[in-house]
PDB file of C-alpha atoms and ligand atoms in Angstrom:
ATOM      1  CA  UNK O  18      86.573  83.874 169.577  1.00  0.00           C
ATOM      2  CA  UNK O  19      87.674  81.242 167.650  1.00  0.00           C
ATOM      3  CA  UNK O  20      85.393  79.983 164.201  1.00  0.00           C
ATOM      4  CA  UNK O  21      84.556  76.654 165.702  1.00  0.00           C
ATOM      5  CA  UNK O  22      83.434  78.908 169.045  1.00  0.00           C
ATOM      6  CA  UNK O  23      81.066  80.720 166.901  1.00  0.00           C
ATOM      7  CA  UNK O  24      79.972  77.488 165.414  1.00  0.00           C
ATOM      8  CA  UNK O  25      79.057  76.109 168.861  1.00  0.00           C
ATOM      9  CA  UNK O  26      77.202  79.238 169.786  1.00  0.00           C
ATOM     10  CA  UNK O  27      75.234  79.420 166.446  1.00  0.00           C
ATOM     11  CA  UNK O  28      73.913  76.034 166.515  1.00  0.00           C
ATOM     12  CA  UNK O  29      73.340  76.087 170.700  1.00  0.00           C
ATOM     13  CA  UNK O  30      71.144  79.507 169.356  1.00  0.00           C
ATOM     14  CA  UNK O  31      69.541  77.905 166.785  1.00  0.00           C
ATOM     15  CA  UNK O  32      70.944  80.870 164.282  1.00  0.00           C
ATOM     16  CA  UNK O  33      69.621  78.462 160.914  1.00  0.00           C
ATOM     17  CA  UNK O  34      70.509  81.304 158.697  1.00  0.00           C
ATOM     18  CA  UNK O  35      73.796  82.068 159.901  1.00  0.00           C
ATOM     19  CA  UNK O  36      75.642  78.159 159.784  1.00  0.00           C
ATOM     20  CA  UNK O  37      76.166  77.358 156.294  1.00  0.00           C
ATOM     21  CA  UNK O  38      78.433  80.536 155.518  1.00  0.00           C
ATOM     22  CA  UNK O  39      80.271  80.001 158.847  1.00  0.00           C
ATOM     23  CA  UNK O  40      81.452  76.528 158.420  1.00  0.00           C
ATOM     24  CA  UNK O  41      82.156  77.143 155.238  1.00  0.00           C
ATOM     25  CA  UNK O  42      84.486  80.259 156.919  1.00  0.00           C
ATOM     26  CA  UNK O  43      85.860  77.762 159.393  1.00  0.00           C
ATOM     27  CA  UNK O  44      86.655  75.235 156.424  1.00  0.00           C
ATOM     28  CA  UNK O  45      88.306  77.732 153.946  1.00  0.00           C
ATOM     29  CA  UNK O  46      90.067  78.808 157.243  1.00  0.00           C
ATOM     30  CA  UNK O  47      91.694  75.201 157.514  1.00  0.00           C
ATOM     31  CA  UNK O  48      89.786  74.252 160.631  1.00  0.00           C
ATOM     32  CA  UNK O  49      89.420  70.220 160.569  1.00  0.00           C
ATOM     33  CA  UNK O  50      86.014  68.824 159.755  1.00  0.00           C
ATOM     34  CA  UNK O  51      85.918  66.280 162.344  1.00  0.00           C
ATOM     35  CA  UNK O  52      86.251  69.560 164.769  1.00  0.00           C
ATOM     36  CA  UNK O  53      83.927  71.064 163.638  1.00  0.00           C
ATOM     37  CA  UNK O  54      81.499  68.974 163.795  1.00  0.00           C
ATOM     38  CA  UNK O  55      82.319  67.313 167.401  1.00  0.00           C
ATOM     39  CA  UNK O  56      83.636  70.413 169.165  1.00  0.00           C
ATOM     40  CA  UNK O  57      81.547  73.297 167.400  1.00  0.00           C
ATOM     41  CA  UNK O  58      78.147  71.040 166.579  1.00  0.00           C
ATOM     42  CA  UNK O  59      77.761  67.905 168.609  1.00  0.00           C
ATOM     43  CA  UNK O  60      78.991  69.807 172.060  1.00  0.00           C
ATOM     44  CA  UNK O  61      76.472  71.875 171.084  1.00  0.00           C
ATOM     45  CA  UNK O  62      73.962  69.573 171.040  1.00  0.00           C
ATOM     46  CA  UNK O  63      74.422  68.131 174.498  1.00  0.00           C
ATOM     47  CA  UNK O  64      74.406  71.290 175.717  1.00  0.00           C
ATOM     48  CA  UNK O  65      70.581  72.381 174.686  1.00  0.00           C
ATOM     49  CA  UNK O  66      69.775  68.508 175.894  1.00  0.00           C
ATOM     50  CA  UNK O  67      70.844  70.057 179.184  1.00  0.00           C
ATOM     51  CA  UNK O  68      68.924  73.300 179.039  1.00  0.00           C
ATOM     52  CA  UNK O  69      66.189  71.330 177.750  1.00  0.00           C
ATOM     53  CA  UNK O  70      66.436  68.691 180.838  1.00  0.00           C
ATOM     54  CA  UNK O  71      66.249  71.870 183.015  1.00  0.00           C
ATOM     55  CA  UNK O  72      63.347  73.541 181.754  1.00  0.00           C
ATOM     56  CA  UNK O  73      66.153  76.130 180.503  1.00  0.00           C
ATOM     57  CA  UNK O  74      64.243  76.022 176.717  1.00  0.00           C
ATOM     58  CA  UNK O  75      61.075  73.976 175.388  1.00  0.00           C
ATOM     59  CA  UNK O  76      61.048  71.614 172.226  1.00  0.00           C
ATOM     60  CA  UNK O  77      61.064  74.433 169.631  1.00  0.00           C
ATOM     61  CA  UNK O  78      64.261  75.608 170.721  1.00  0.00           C
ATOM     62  CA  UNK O  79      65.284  72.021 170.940  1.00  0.00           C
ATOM     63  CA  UNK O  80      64.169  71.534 167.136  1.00  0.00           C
ATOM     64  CA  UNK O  81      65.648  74.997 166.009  1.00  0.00           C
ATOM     65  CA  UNK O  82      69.073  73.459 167.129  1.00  0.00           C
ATOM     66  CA  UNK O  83      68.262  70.543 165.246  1.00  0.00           C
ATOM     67  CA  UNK O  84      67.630  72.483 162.352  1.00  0.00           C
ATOM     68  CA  UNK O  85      70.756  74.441 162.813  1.00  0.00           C
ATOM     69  CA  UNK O  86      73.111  71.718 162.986  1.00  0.00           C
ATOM     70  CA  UNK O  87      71.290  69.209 160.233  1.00  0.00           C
ATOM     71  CA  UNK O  88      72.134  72.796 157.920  1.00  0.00           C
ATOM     72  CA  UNK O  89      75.501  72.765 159.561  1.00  0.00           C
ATOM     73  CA  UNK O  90      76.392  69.411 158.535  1.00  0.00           C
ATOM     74  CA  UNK O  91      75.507  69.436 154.748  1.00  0.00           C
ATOM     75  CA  UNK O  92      78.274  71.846 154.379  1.00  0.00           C
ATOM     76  CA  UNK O  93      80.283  69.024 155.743  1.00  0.00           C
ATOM     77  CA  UNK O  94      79.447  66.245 154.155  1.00  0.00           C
ATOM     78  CA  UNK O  95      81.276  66.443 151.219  1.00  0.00           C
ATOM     79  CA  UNK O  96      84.468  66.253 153.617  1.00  0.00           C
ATOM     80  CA  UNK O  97      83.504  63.955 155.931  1.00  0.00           C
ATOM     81  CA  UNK O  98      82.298  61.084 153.400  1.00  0.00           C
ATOM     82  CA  UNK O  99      84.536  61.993 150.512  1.00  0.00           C
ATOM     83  CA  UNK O 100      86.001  59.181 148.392  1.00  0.00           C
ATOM     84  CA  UNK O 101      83.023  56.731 149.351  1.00  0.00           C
ATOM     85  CA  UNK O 102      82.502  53.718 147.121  1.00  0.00           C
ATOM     86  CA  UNK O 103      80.224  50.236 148.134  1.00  0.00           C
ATOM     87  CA  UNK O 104      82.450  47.769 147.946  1.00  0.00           C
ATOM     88  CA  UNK O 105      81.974  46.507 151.687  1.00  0.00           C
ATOM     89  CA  UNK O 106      78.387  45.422 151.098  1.00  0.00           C
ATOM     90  CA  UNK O 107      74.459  46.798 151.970  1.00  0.00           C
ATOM     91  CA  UNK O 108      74.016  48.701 155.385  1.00  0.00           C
ATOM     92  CA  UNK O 109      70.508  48.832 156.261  1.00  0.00           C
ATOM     93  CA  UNK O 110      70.151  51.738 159.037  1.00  0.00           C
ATOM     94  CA  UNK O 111      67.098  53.619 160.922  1.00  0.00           C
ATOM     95  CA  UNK O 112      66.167  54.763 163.991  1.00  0.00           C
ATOM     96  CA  UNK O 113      63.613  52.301 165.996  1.00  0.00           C
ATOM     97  CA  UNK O 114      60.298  52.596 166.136  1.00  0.00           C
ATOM     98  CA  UNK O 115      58.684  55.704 167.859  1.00  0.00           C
ATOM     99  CA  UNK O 116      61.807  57.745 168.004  1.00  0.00           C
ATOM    100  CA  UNK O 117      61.988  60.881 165.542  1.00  0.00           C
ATOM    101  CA  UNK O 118      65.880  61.438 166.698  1.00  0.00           C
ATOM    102  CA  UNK O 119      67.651  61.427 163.211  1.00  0.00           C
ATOM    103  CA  UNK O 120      70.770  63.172 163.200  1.00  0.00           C
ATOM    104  CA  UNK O 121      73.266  61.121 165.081  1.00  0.00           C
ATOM    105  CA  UNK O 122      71.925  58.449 162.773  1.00  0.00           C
ATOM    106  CA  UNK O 123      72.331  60.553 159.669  1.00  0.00           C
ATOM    107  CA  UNK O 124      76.096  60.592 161.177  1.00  0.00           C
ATOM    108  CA  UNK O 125      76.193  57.137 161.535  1.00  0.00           C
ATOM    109  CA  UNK O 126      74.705  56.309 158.117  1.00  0.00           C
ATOM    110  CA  UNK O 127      77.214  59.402 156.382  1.00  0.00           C
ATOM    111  CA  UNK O 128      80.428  57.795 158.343  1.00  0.00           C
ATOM    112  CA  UNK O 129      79.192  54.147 157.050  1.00  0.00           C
ATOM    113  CA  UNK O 130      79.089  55.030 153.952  1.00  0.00           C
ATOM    114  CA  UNK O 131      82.495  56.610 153.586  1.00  0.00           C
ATOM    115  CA  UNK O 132      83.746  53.486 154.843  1.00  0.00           C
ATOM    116  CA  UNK O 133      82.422  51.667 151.761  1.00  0.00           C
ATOM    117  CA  UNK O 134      79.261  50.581 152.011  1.00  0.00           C
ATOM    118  CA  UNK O 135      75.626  51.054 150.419  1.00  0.00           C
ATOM    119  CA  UNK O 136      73.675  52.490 152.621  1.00  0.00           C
ATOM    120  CA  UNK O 137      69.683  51.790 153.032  1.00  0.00           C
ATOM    121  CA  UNK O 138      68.368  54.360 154.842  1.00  0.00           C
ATOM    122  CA  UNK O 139      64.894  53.845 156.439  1.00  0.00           C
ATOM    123  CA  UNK O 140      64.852  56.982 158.386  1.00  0.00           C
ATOM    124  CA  UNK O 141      63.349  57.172 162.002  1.00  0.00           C
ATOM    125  CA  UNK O 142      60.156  55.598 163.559  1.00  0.00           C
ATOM    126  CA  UNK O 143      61.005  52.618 161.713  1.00  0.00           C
ATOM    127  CA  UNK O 144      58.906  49.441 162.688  1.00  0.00           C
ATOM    128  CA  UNK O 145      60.266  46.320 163.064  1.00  0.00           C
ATOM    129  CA  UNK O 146      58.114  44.682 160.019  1.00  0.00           C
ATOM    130  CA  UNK O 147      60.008  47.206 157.712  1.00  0.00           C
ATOM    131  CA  UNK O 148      63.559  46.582 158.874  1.00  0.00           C
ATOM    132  CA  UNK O 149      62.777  42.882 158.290  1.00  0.00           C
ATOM    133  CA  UNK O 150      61.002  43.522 154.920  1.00  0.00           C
ATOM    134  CA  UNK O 151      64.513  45.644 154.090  1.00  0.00           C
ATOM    135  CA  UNK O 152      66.291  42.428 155.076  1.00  0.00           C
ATOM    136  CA  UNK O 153      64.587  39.831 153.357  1.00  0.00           C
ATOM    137  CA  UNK O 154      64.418  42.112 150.214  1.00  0.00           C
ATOM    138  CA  UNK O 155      68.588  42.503 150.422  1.00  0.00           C
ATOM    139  CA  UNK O 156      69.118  39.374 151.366  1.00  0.00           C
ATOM    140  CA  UNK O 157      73.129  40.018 150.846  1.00  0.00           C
ATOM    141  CA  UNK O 158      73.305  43.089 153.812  1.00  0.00           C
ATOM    142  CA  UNK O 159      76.190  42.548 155.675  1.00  0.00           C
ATOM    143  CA  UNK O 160      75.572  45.159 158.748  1.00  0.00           C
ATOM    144  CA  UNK O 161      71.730  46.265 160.119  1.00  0.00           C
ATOM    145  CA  UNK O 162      72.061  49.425 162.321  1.00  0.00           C
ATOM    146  CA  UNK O 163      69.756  50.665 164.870  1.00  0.00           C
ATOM    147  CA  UNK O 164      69.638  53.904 166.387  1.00  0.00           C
ATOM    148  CA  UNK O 165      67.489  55.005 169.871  1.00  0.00           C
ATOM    149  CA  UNK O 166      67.748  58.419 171.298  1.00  0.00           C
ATOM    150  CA  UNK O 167      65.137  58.038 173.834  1.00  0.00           C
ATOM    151  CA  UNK O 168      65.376  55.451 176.927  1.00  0.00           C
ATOM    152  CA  UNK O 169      61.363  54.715 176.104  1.00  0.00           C
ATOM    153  CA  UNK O 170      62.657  53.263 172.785  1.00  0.00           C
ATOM    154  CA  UNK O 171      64.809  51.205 173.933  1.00  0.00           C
ATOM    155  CA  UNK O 172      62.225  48.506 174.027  1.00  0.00           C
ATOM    156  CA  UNK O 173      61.277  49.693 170.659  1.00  0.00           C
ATOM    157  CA  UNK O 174      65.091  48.871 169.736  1.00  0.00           C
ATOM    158  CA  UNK O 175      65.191  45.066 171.537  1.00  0.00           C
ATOM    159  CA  UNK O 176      61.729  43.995 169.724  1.00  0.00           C
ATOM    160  CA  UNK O 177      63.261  45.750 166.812  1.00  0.00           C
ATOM    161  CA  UNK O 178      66.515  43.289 167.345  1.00  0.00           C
ATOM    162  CA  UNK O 179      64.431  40.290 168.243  1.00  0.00           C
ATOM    163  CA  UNK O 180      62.218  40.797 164.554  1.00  0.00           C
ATOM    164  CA  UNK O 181      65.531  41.096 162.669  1.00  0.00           C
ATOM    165  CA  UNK O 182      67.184  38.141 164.072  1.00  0.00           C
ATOM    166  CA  UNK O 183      64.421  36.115 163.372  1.00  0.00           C
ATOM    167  CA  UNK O 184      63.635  37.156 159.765  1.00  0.00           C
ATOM    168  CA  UNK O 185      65.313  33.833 158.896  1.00  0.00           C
ATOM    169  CA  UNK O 186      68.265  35.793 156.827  1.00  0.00           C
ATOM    170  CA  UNK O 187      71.536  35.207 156.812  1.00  0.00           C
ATOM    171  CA  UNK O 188      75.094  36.383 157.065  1.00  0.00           C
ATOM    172  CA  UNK O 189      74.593  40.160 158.246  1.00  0.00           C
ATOM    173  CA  UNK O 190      75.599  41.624 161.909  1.00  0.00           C
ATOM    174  CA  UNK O 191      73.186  43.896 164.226  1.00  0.00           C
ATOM    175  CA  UNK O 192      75.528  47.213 165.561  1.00  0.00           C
ATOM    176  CA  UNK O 193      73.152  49.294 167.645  1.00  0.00           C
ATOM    177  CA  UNK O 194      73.516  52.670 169.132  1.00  0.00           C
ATOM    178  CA  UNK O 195      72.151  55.576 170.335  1.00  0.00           C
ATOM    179  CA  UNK O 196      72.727  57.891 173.806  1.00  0.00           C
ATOM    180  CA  UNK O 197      70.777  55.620 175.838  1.00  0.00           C
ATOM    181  CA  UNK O 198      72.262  52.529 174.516  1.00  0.00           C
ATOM    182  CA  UNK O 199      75.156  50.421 176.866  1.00  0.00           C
ATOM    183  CA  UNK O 200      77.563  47.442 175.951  1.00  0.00           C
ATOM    184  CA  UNK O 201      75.508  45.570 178.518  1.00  0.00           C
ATOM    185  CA  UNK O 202      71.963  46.407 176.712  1.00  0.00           C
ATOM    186  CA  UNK O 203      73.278  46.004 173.272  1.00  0.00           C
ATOM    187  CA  UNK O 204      74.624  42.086 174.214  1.00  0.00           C
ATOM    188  CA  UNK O 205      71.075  41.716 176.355  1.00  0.00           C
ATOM    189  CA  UNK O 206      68.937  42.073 173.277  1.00  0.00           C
ATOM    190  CA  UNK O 207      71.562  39.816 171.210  1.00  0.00           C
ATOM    191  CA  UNK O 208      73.152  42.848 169.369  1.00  0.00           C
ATOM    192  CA  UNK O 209      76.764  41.657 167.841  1.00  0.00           C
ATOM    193  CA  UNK O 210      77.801  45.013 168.155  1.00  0.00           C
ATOM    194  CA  UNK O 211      77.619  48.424 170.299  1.00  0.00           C
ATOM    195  CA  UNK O 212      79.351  51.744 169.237  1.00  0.00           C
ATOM    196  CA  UNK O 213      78.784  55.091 171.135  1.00  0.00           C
ATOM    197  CA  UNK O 214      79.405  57.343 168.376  1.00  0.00           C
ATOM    198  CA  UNK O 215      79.461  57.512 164.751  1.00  0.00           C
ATOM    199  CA  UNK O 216      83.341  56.799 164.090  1.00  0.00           C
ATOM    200  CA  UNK O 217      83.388  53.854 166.061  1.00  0.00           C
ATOM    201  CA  UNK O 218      80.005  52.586 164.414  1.00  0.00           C
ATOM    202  CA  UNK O 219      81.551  52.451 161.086  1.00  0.00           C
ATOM    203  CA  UNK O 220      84.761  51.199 162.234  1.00  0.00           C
ATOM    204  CA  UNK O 221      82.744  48.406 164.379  1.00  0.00           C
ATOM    205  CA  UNK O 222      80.612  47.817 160.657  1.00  0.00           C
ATOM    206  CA  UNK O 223      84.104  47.239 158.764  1.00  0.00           C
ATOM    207  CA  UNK O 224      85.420  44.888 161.418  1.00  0.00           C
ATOM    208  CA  UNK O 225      82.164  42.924 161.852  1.00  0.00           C
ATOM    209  CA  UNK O 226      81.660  43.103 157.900  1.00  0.00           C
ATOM    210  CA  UNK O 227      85.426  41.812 157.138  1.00  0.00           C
TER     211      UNK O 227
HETATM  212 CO1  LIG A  30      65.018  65.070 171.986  1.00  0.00          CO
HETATM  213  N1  LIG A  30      65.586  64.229 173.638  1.00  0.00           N
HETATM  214  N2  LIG A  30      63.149  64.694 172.423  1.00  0.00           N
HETATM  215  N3  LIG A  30      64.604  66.080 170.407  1.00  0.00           N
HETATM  216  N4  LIG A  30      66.817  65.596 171.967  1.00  0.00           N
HETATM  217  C1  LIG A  30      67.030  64.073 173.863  1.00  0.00           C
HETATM  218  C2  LIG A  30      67.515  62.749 173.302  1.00  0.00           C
HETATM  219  C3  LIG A  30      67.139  64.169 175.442  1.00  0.00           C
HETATM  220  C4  LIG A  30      68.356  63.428 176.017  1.00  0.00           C
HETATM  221  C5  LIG A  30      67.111  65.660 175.893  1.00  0.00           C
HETATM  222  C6  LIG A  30      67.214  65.803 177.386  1.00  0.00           C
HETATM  223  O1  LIG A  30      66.223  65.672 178.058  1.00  0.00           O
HETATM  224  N5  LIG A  30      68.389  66.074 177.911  1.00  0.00           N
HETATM  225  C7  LIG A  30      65.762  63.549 175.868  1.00  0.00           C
HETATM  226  C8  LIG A  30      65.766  62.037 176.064  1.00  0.00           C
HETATM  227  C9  LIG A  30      65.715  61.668 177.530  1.00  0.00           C
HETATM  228  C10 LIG A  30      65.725  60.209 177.682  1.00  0.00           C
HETATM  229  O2  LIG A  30      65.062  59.467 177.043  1.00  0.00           O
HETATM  230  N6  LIG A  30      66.562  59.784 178.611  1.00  0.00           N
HETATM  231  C11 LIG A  30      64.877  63.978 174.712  1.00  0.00           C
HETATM  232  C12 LIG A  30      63.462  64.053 174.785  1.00  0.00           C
HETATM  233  C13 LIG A  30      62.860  63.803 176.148  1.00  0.00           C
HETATM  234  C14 LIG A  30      62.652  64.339 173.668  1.00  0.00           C
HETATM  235  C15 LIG A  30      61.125  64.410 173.604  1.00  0.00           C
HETATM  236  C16 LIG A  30      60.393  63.294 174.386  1.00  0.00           C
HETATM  237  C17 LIG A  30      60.738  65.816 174.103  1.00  0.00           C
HETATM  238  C18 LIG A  30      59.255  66.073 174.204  1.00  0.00           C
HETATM  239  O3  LIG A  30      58.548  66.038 173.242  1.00  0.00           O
HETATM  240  N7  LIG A  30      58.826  66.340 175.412  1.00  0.00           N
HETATM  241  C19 LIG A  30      60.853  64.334 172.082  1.00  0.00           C
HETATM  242  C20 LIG A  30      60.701  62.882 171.587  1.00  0.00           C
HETATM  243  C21 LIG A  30      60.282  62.843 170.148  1.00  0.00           C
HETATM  244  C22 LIG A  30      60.381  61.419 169.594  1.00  0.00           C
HETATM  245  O4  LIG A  30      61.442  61.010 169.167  1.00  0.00           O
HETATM  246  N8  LIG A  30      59.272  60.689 169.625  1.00  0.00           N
HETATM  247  C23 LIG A  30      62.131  64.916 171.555  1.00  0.00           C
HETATM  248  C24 LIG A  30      62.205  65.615 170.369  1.00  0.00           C
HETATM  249  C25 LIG A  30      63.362  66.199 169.868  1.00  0.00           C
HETATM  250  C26 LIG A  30      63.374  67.085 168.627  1.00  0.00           C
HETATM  251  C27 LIG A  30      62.454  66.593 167.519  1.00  0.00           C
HETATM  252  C28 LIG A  30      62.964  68.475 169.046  1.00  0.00           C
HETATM  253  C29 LIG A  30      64.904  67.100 168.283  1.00  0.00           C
HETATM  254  C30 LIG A  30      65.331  66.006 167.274  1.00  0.00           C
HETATM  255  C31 LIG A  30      65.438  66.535 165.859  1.00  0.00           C
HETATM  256  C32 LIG A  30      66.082  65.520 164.953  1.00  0.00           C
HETATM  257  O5  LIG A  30      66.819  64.617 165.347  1.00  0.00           O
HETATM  258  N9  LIG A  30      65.767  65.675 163.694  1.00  0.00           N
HETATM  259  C33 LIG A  30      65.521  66.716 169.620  1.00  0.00           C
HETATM  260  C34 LIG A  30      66.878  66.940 169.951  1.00  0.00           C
HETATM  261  C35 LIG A  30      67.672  67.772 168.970  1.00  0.00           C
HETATM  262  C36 LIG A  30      67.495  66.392 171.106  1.00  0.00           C
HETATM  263  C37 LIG A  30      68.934  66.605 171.643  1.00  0.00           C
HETATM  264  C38 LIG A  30      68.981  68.010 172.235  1.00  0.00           C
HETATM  265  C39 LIG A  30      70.056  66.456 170.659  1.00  0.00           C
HETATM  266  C40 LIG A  30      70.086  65.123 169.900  1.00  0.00           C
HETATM  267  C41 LIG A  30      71.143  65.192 168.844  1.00  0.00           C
HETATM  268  O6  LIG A  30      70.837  65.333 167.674  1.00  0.00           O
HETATM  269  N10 LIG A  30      72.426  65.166 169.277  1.00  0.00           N
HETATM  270  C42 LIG A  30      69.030  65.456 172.731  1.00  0.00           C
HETATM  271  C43 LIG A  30      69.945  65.814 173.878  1.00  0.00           C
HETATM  272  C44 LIG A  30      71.292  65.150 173.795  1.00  0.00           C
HETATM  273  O7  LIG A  30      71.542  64.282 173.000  1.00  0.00           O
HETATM  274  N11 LIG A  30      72.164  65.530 174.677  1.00  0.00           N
HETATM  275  C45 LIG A  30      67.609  65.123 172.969  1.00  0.00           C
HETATM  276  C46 LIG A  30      73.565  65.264 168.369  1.00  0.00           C
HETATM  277  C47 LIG A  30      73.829  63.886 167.758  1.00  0.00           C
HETATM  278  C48 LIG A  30      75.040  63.965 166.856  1.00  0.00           C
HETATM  279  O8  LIG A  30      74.100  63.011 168.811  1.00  0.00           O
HETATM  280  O9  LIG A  30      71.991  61.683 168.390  1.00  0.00           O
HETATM  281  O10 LIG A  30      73.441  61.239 170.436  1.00  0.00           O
HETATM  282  P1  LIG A  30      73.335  61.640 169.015  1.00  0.00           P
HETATM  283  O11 LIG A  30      74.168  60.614 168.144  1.00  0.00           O
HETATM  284  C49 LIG A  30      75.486  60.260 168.468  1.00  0.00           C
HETATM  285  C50 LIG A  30      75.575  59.008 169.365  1.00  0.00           C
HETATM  286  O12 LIG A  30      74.432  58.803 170.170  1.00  0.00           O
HETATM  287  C51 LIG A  30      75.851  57.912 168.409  1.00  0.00           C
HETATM  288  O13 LIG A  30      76.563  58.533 167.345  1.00  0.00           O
HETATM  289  C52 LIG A  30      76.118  59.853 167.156  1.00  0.00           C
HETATM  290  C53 LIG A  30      77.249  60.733 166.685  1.00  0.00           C
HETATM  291  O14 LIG A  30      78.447  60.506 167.335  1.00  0.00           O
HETATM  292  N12 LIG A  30      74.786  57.142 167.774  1.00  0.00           N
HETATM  293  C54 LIG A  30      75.047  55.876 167.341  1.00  0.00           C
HETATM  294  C55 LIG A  30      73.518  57.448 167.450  1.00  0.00           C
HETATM  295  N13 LIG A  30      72.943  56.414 166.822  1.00  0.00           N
HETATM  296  C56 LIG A  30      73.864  55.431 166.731  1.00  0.00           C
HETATM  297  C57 LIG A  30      73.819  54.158 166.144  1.00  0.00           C
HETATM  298  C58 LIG A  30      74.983  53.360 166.211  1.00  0.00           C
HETATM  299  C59 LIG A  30      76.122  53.816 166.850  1.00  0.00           C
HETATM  300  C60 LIG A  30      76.184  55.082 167.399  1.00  0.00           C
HETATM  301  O15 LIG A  30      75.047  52.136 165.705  1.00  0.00           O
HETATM  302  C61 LIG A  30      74.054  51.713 164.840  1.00  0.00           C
END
């Protein structure tokens, strides 16, 4: 079985322990980061959404997962975001209110950053009154995320859009996100941009930011 096949297994098993010294393995072994994250981790991920969606497991396991792959992806981090400096501008990033999903934002907010910006990170269940009092405090942000996870946030993430747009600041764009998230909602609730993953969100920031 190959490293990143052990990878996948470990963090579909929720084996906490085990991750840190095996992609560390799988990264002295020359096995690519961006693999190892999206083929051994992330594919992992969907897959205990699935056994989760069919009564397969319960939330612990769900969170155990979690666990495993947040662990998982410190070990990466270093290669993933290497090199990063701020020179694009502020990036002010959270997941919407009433959603507790953080790691594809923690992705999004890692990739951001190693594509030169400062990022403010407001972590999850973020009201809209503290995305706008991030705003109006940086004044000079050039990109305001917004993750969802959960399709019963989604309204969370349009009020959050309709706050931020109206916080009477200037000169930033609104990228949104998230599994639930479409092209189509992103331009209903006046989003300027939609990415559905974390490589495209920071390439969407730098284009959007330029
Ligand atoms: Co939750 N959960 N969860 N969960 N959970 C999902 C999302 C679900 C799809 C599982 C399923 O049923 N198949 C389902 C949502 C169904 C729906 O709404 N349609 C679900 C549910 C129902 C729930 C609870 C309601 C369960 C319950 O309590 N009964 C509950 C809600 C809690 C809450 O938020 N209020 C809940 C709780 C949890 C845990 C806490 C146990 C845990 C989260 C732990 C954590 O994040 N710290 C958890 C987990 C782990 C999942 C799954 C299994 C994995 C999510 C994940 O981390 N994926 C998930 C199933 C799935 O996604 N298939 C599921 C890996 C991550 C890298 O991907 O987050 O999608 P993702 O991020 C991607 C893209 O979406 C994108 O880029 C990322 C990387 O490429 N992206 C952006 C994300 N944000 C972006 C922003 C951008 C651009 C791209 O621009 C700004």
């Amino acid at each position: 079985m190959s490293k990143i096949a052990v990878i996948f297994e470990t963090v579909e098993k929720g084996k906490s322990k085990l991750i840190e010294g095996l992609v560390q393995e799988a990264l002295a072994a020359g096995d690519d980061p961006l693999e190892i994250l999206n083929e051994g981790m992330i594919k992992a991920m969907a897959v205990v959404g699935d056994k989760f969606q069919k009564s397969e497991i319960f939330v612990p396991e769900m969170l155990i997962a979690a666990r495993t792959m947040k662990k998982g992806v410190e070990v990466l981090k270093p290669k993933l975001g290497a090199g990063a400096t701020s020179q694009l501008g502020k990036c002010i990033i959270g997941t919407v209110h009433g959603d507790l999903h953080d790691i594809g934002k923690n992705l999004v907010s890692l990739m951001i950053e190693s594509a030169g910006f400062e990022v403010i990170d407001l972590g999850v269940d973020v009201a809209s009154e503290k995305f706008v009092e991030a705003l109006k405090e940086n004044p000079d942000t050039k990109i305001v995320a917004l993750s969802a996870l959960l399709t019963t946030t989604m309204p969370a993430m349009r009020e959050a859009a309709t706050a931020i747009k109206a916080a009477g600041v200037m000169g930033f764009k609104l990228i949104v996100g998230g599994a639930p998230i479409t092209e189509e909602f992103a331009n209903s609730i006046g989003a300027d941009g939609f990415s559905a993953d974390a490589a495209g969100a920071a390439n969407l920031a730098k284009r959007l930011a330029s």
